[in-house]
Each structure stands twice: as structure tokens, then as C-alpha cells.
Amino acid sequence: MSRIGKHPVPVPAGVDVKVDGQQVTAKGKLGQLSMTLIDDITAALEDGKVVVKPANDSKRARVMWATSRTLINNMVTGVSQGYTINLEINGVGYRASVQGKELVMQLGFSHDVKYPIPEGITIKCDKPTAISVSGYDKHKVGQVAAEIRGWKKPEPYKGKGIKYETETVLRKEGKKK
């Protein structure tokens, strides 16, 4: 059984957390996030910490206990520190740049790939082969990074494509004579 739900979520200075019934709202310097808890979970603000507990002893309550605690922790961390995912581009002629509110990538297609940057997300290209996706909503940052990576996933023979900074591409051996 997971024991993550037993730990209270610490609320750092500069973050305002409100618990109103099943609605939990976190407001910080980077933005504001809110979520609605399911009926089987209760949350309370005690001594500057958010305590999440199952409302009853059902299986669904036990399953969602740690999940709800983790989602609240992600909200609090997001509005105070934010999240960043770094992507790397490998391949001859492959590059990316931010032009206005669009990420423009040259990925070996006959045309440039233009990706509109969603609201609440900032994308930086310090080098033409490095993309940094950051924001305060962990789900949205991960989704945007996955969509950018989806344009040209890394292939196993030459390693060309867009990959996460922490990802390792398993390389395959080419044809033999």
C-alpha cells in the first residue's frame, strides 16, 4: 500500500492555499491553480500544511488518497517554483527558434513546423538545438513537451529527432554486408 497520502503537503512562504469543501486553490507568484477533489477524499489546512485524508474506507478512497495528495503537491510546487522540461534536437540541419508566439522548427520536412505556444507556457531556445519548456502547471508543461517531441521522435539508427534531455535512445546496429 502506498504511504504517500499520509504525508501532509507543506505550503511554502508566498503561496496561499484555500480549501473550500472539495475545491482546493493554490495561488503563488507564478499563477493560480485549482482542482476539485472527489467525494471520497477530504482536505484540510492545518498549521500551514494541507492534510489529505480518505473520507470513508472504500477502495476508491484508498486508491485516490495518494493521487489527490500528489496533485495538490504539484499545484503548490508549480505556483511557487514552476516546472521545466528540456528537449534536445539531434540531426544535421535540425534546429528550432522562437518567433513571436510560435516555436518554429526545421526538422527535415519540406516545410517549417510552426507550433503555437499555449497560454501559461514559456518556451526558450538558448541554442538552436535546445528547447526549454516551462510553466506552473505540471500537466500542461508535460503535454506541450510531448507534443513538440511528437513531431520528430528520436530514431534508433542515427539518433536523429527530438528527445528529452534525460532520455537515452537505444541505438541499433545498421545493415551488415
PDB file of C-alpha atoms in Angstrom:
ATOM      1  CA  MET A   1       0.000   0.000   0.000  1.00  0.00           C
ATOM      2  CA  SER A   2       1.233   3.488  -0.808  1.00  0.00           C
ATOM      3  CA  ARG A   3       2.081   5.706   2.128  1.00  0.00           C
ATOM      4  CA  ILE A   4       2.410   8.959   0.183  1.00  0.00           C
ATOM      5  CA  GLY A   5      -1.042  10.153   1.252  1.00  0.00           C
ATOM      6  CA  LYS A   6      -0.085  10.105   4.938  1.00  0.00           C
ATOM      7  CA  HIS A   7       2.445  12.942   4.496  1.00  0.00           C
ATOM      8  CA  PRO A   8       0.988  16.460   4.670  1.00  0.00           C
ATOM      9  CA  VAL A   9       1.735  18.894   1.825  1.00  0.00           C
ATOM     10  CA  PRO A  10       3.963  21.715   3.122  1.00  0.00           C
ATOM     11  CA  VAL A  11       2.897  25.182   1.981  1.00  0.00           C
ATOM     12  CA  PRO A  12       5.956  27.430   1.393  1.00  0.00           C
ATOM     13  CA  ALA A  13       6.011  31.144   2.138  1.00  0.00           C
ATOM     14  CA  GLY A  14       4.436  33.212  -0.618  1.00  0.00           C
ATOM     15  CA  VAL A  15       1.848  30.576  -1.511  1.00  0.00           C
ATOM     16  CA  ASP A  16      -1.787  30.991  -0.469  1.00  0.00           C
ATOM     17  CA  VAL A  17      -3.776  27.742  -0.280  1.00  0.00           C
ATOM     18  CA  LYS A  18      -7.538  27.750   0.268  1.00  0.00           C
ATOM     19  CA  VAL A  19      -9.618  24.652   0.959  1.00  0.00           C
ATOM     20  CA  ASP A  20     -13.331  25.241   0.389  1.00  0.00           C
ATOM     21  CA  GLY A  21     -15.139  21.917   0.708  1.00  0.00           C
ATOM     22  CA  GLN A  22     -13.903  19.800  -2.195  1.00  0.00           C
ATOM     23  CA  GLN A  23     -12.299  22.763  -4.003  1.00  0.00           C
ATOM     24  CA  VAL A  24      -8.555  23.334  -3.381  1.00  0.00           C
ATOM     25  CA  THR A  25      -6.943  26.524  -4.740  1.00  0.00           C
ATOM     26  CA  ALA A  26      -3.250  27.437  -4.690  1.00  0.00           C
ATOM     27  CA  LYS A  27      -2.118  30.954  -5.547  1.00  0.00           C
ATOM     28  CA  GLY A  28       1.533  31.962  -5.808  1.00  0.00           C
ATOM     29  CA  LYS A  29       3.917  34.290  -7.582  1.00  0.00           C
ATOM     30  CA  LEU A  30       3.737  32.316 -10.863  1.00  0.00           C
ATOM     31  CA  GLY A  31      -0.038  31.905 -11.106  1.00  0.00           C
ATOM     32  CA  GLN A  32      -3.132  30.269  -9.699  1.00  0.00           C
ATOM     33  CA  LEU A  33      -4.274  26.653  -9.939  1.00  0.00           C
ATOM     34  CA  SER A  34      -7.330  24.918  -8.562  1.00  0.00           C
ATOM     35  CA  MET A  35      -8.745  21.410  -8.522  1.00  0.00           C
ATOM     36  CA  THR A  36     -11.841  19.656  -7.288  1.00  0.00           C
ATOM     37  CA  LEU A  37     -11.335  16.608  -5.089  1.00  0.00           C
ATOM     38  CA  ILE A  38     -13.555  13.567  -5.462  1.00  0.00           C
ATOM     39  CA  ASP A  39     -16.193  12.971  -2.757  1.00  0.00           C
ATOM     40  CA  ASP A  40     -14.195  10.115  -1.178  1.00  0.00           C
ATOM     41  CA  ILE A  41     -11.306  12.439  -0.220  1.00  0.00           C
ATOM     42  CA  THR A  42     -11.229  15.330   2.278  1.00  0.00           C
ATOM     43  CA  ALA A  43      -8.571  18.024   2.592  1.00  0.00           C
ATOM     44  CA  ALA A  44      -7.931  20.451   5.420  1.00  0.00           C
ATOM     45  CA  LEU A  45      -5.433  23.244   6.100  1.00  0.00           C
ATOM     46  CA  GLU A  46      -3.682  22.607   9.430  1.00  0.00           C
ATOM     47  CA  ASP A  47      -0.607  24.507  10.726  1.00  0.00           C
ATOM     48  CA  GLY A  48       0.421  25.738   7.278  1.00  0.00           C
ATOM     49  CA  LYS A  49       0.150  22.259   5.754  1.00  0.00           C
ATOM     50  CA  VAL A  50      -2.542  20.634   3.636  1.00  0.00           C
ATOM     51  CA  VAL A  51      -3.639  17.317   5.134  1.00  0.00           C
ATOM     52  CA  VAL A  52      -5.406  14.898   2.785  1.00  0.00           C
ATOM     53  CA  LYS A  53      -7.450  12.021   4.214  1.00  0.00           C
ATOM     54  CA  PRO A  54      -9.888   9.448   2.848  1.00  0.00           C
ATOM     55  CA  ALA A  55     -13.486  10.296   3.783  1.00  0.00           C
ATOM     56  CA  ASN A  56     -14.514   6.647   4.087  1.00  0.00           C
ATOM     57  CA  ASP A  57     -12.952   3.192   3.927  1.00  0.00           C
ATOM     58  CA  SER A  58     -13.906   2.331   0.343  1.00  0.00           C
ATOM     59  CA  LYS A  59     -11.393   1.006  -2.188  1.00  0.00           C
ATOM     60  CA  ARG A  60     -11.773   4.109  -4.363  1.00  0.00           C
ATOM     61  CA  ALA A  61     -10.946   6.352  -1.396  1.00  0.00           C
ATOM     62  CA  ARG A  62      -7.761   4.400  -0.669  1.00  0.00           C
ATOM     63  CA  VAL A  63      -6.793   4.455  -4.355  1.00  0.00           C
ATOM     64  CA  MET A  64      -7.342   8.200  -4.777  1.00  0.00           C
ATOM     65  CA  TRP A  65      -5.820   9.230  -1.440  1.00  0.00           C
ATOM     66  CA  ALA A  66      -2.169   9.445  -2.555  1.00  0.00           C
ATOM     67  CA  THR A  67      -3.147  10.604  -6.029  1.00  0.00           C
ATOM     68  CA  SER A  68      -5.034  13.591  -4.627  1.00  0.00           C
ATOM     69  CA  ARG A  69      -2.172  14.421  -2.264  1.00  0.00           C
ATOM     70  CA  THR A  70       0.322  14.328  -5.146  1.00  0.00           C
ATOM     71  CA  LEU A  71      -1.870  16.540  -7.349  1.00  0.00           C
ATOM     72  CA  ILE A  72      -2.152  19.117  -4.547  1.00  0.00           C
ATOM     73  CA  ASN A  73       1.625  18.961  -4.023  1.00  0.00           C
ATOM     74  CA  ASN A  74       2.154  19.517  -7.775  1.00  0.00           C
ATOM     75  CA  MET A  75      -0.112  22.587  -7.636  1.00  0.00           C
ATOM     76  CA  VAL A  76       1.734  24.088  -4.667  1.00  0.00           C
ATOM     77  CA  THR A  77       5.161  23.403  -6.200  1.00  0.00           C
ATOM     78  CA  GLY A  78       4.034  24.747  -9.572  1.00  0.00           C
ATOM     79  CA  VAL A  79       2.786  28.120  -8.330  1.00  0.00           C
ATOM     80  CA  SER A  80       5.875  28.612  -6.137  1.00  0.00           C
ATOM     81  CA  GLN A  81       8.766  27.229  -8.263  1.00  0.00           C
ATOM     82  CA  GLY A  82       7.341  26.141 -11.610  1.00  0.00           C
ATOM     83  CA  TYR A  83       8.332  23.212 -13.810  1.00  0.00           C
ATOM     84  CA  THR A  84      10.804  22.965 -16.684  1.00  0.00           C
ATOM     85  CA  ILE A  85      11.369  20.240 -19.262  1.00  0.00           C
ATOM     86  CA  ASN A  86      14.393  20.447 -21.543  1.00  0.00           C
ATOM     87  CA  LEU A  87      14.407  18.947 -25.034  1.00  0.00           C
ATOM     88  CA  GLU A  88      17.384  18.314 -27.332  1.00  0.00           C
ATOM     89  CA  ILE A  89      17.360  18.256 -31.112  1.00  0.00           C
ATOM     90  CA  ASN A  90      19.785  15.920 -32.901  1.00  0.00           C
ATOM     91  CA  GLY A  91      20.285  15.815 -36.661  1.00  0.00           C
ATOM     92  CA  VAL A  92      22.008  17.716 -39.440  1.00  0.00           C
ATOM     93  CA  GLY A  93      20.034  20.873 -40.243  1.00  0.00           C
ATOM     94  CA  TYR A  94      17.557  20.330 -37.426  1.00  0.00           C
ATOM     95  CA  ARG A  95      17.006  23.482 -35.375  1.00  0.00           C
ATOM     96  CA  ALA A  96      14.377  25.482 -33.530  1.00  0.00           C
ATOM     97  CA  SER A  97      13.724  29.117 -32.698  1.00  0.00           C
ATOM     98  CA  VAL A  98      11.010  31.161 -31.024  1.00  0.00           C
ATOM     99  CA  GLN A  99       9.429  33.775 -33.291  1.00  0.00           C
ATOM    100  CA  GLY A 100       6.760  35.832 -31.548  1.00  0.00           C
ATOM    101  CA  LYS A 101       4.198  33.445 -30.069  1.00  0.00           C
ATOM    102  CA  GLU A 102       5.307  30.468 -32.176  1.00  0.00           C
ATOM    103  CA  LEU A 103       8.021  27.851 -31.946  1.00  0.00           C
ATOM    104  CA  VAL A 104       9.435  27.363 -35.446  1.00  0.00           C
ATOM    105  CA  MET A 105      11.297  24.100 -36.037  1.00  0.00           C
ATOM    106  CA  GLN A 106      13.210  22.830 -39.066  1.00  0.00           C
ATOM    107  CA  LEU A 107      13.076  19.050 -38.784  1.00  0.00           C
ATOM    108  CA  GLY A 108      13.973  17.788 -42.244  1.00  0.00           C
ATOM    109  CA  PHE A 109      10.499  18.237 -43.704  1.00  0.00           C
ATOM    110  CA  SER A 110       9.911  20.259 -46.868  1.00  0.00           C
ATOM    111  CA  HIS A 111       8.346  22.968 -44.669  1.00  0.00           C
ATOM    112  CA  ASP A 112       8.957  24.557 -41.288  1.00  0.00           C
ATOM    113  CA  VAL A 113       6.911  23.195 -38.401  1.00  0.00           C
ATOM    114  CA  LYS A 114       5.165  26.028 -36.529  1.00  0.00           C
ATOM    115  CA  TYR A 115       3.889  25.242 -33.039  1.00  0.00           C
ATOM    116  CA  PRO A 116       1.759  27.949 -31.348  1.00  0.00           C
ATOM    117  CA  ILE A 117       2.865  28.470 -27.738  1.00  0.00           C
ATOM    118  CA  PRO A 118      -0.130  27.949 -25.387  1.00  0.00           C
ATOM    119  CA  GLU A 119      -1.057  30.448 -22.702  1.00  0.00           C
ATOM    120  CA  GLY A 120       0.726  29.875 -19.383  1.00  0.00           C
ATOM    121  CA  ILE A 121       3.729  28.212 -21.068  1.00  0.00           C
ATOM    122  CA  THR A 122       7.051  29.830 -21.918  1.00  0.00           C
ATOM    123  CA  ILE A 123       9.413  28.281 -24.449  1.00  0.00           C
ATOM    124  CA  LYS A 124      13.044  29.341 -24.797  1.00  0.00           C
ATOM    125  CA  CYS A 125      15.672  28.293 -27.317  1.00  0.00           C
ATOM    126  CA  ASP A 126      19.066  29.253 -25.877  1.00  0.00           C
ATOM    127  CA  LYS A 127      20.787  27.246 -28.613  1.00  0.00           C
ATOM    128  CA  PRO A 128      19.268  26.225 -31.945  1.00  0.00           C
ATOM    129  CA  THR A 129      19.361  22.587 -30.775  1.00  0.00           C
ATOM    130  CA  ALA A 130      17.922  23.082 -27.271  1.00  0.00           C
ATOM    131  CA  ILE A 131      14.298  23.783 -26.328  1.00  0.00           C
ATOM    132  CA  SER A 132      13.235  24.634 -22.771  1.00  0.00           C
ATOM    133  CA  VAL A 133       9.518  24.345 -21.928  1.00  0.00           C
ATOM    134  CA  SER A 134       8.488  25.883 -18.597  1.00  0.00           C
ATOM    135  CA  GLY A 135       5.319  26.850 -16.752  1.00  0.00           C
ATOM    136  CA  TYR A 136       3.436  26.499 -13.486  1.00  0.00           C
ATOM    137  CA  ASP A 137       1.057  23.667 -14.485  1.00  0.00           C
ATOM    138  CA  LYS A 138       2.952  20.344 -14.480  1.00  0.00           C
ATOM    139  CA  HIS A 139       0.372  18.605 -16.664  1.00  0.00           C
ATOM    140  CA  LYS A 140       0.400  21.335 -19.302  1.00  0.00           C
ATOM    141  CA  VAL A 141       4.226  21.548 -19.392  1.00  0.00           C
ATOM    142  CA  GLY A 142       4.482  17.782 -19.900  1.00  0.00           C
ATOM    143  CA  GLN A 143       1.784  17.798 -22.570  1.00  0.00           C
ATOM    144  CA  VAL A 144       3.451  20.603 -24.566  1.00  0.00           C
ATOM    145  CA  ALA A 145       6.857  18.887 -24.345  1.00  0.00           C
ATOM    146  CA  ALA A 146       5.314  15.605 -25.533  1.00  0.00           C
ATOM    147  CA  GLU A 147       3.595  17.337 -28.470  1.00  0.00           C
ATOM    148  CA  ILE A 148       6.861  19.001 -29.541  1.00  0.00           C
ATOM    149  CA  ARG A 149       8.714  15.687 -29.243  1.00  0.00           C
ATOM    150  CA  GLY A 150       5.947  14.010 -31.237  1.00  0.00           C
ATOM    151  CA  TRP A 151       6.877  15.977 -34.377  1.00  0.00           C
ATOM    152  CA  LYS A 152      10.102  14.004 -34.787  1.00  0.00           C
ATOM    153  CA  LYS A 153      10.712  11.228 -32.265  1.00  0.00           C
ATOM    154  CA  PRO A 154      14.324  10.019 -31.987  1.00  0.00           C
ATOM    155  CA  GLU A 155      15.019   7.126 -34.313  1.00  0.00           C
ATOM    156  CA  PRO A 156      17.255   4.233 -33.183  1.00  0.00           C
ATOM    157  CA  TYR A 157      19.755   4.081 -36.081  1.00  0.00           C
ATOM    158  CA  LYS A 158      21.271   7.571 -36.217  1.00  0.00           C
ATOM    159  CA  GLY A 159      19.588   9.106 -33.156  1.00  0.00           C
ATOM    160  CA  LYS A 160      18.046  11.926 -35.183  1.00  0.00           C
ATOM    161  CA  GLY A 161      14.984  13.677 -33.770  1.00  0.00           C
ATOM    162  CA  ILE A 162      13.765  15.496 -30.671  1.00  0.00           C
ATOM    163  CA  LYS A 163      14.401  13.821 -27.320  1.00  0.00           C
ATOM    164  CA  TYR A 164      14.070  14.705 -23.661  1.00  0.00           C
ATOM    165  CA  GLU A 165      17.326  15.815 -22.033  1.00  0.00           C
ATOM    166  CA  THR A 166      17.248  12.850 -19.630  1.00  0.00           C
ATOM    167  CA  GLU A 167      16.172  10.311 -22.269  1.00  0.00           C
ATOM    168  CA  THR A 168      18.621   7.775 -23.646  1.00  0.00           C
ATOM    169  CA  VAL A 169      17.980   6.480 -27.144  1.00  0.00           C
ATOM    170  CA  LEU A 170      18.746   2.790 -27.597  1.00  0.00           C
ATOM    171  CA  ARG A 171      20.863   2.621 -30.720  1.00  0.00           C
ATOM    172  CA  LYS A 172      20.622  -0.241 -33.190  1.00  0.00           C
ATOM    173  CA  GLU A 173      23.304  -1.566 -35.446  1.00  0.00           C
ATOM    174  CA  GLY A 174      22.811  -0.846 -39.133  1.00  0.00           C
ATOM    175  CA  LYS A 175      22.933  -3.227 -42.110  1.00  0.00           C
ATOM    176  CA  LYS A 176      25.805  -5.659 -42.413  1.00  0.00           C
ATOM    177  CA  LYS A 177      27.420  -6.731 -45.682  1.00  0.00           C
TER     178      LYS A 177
END
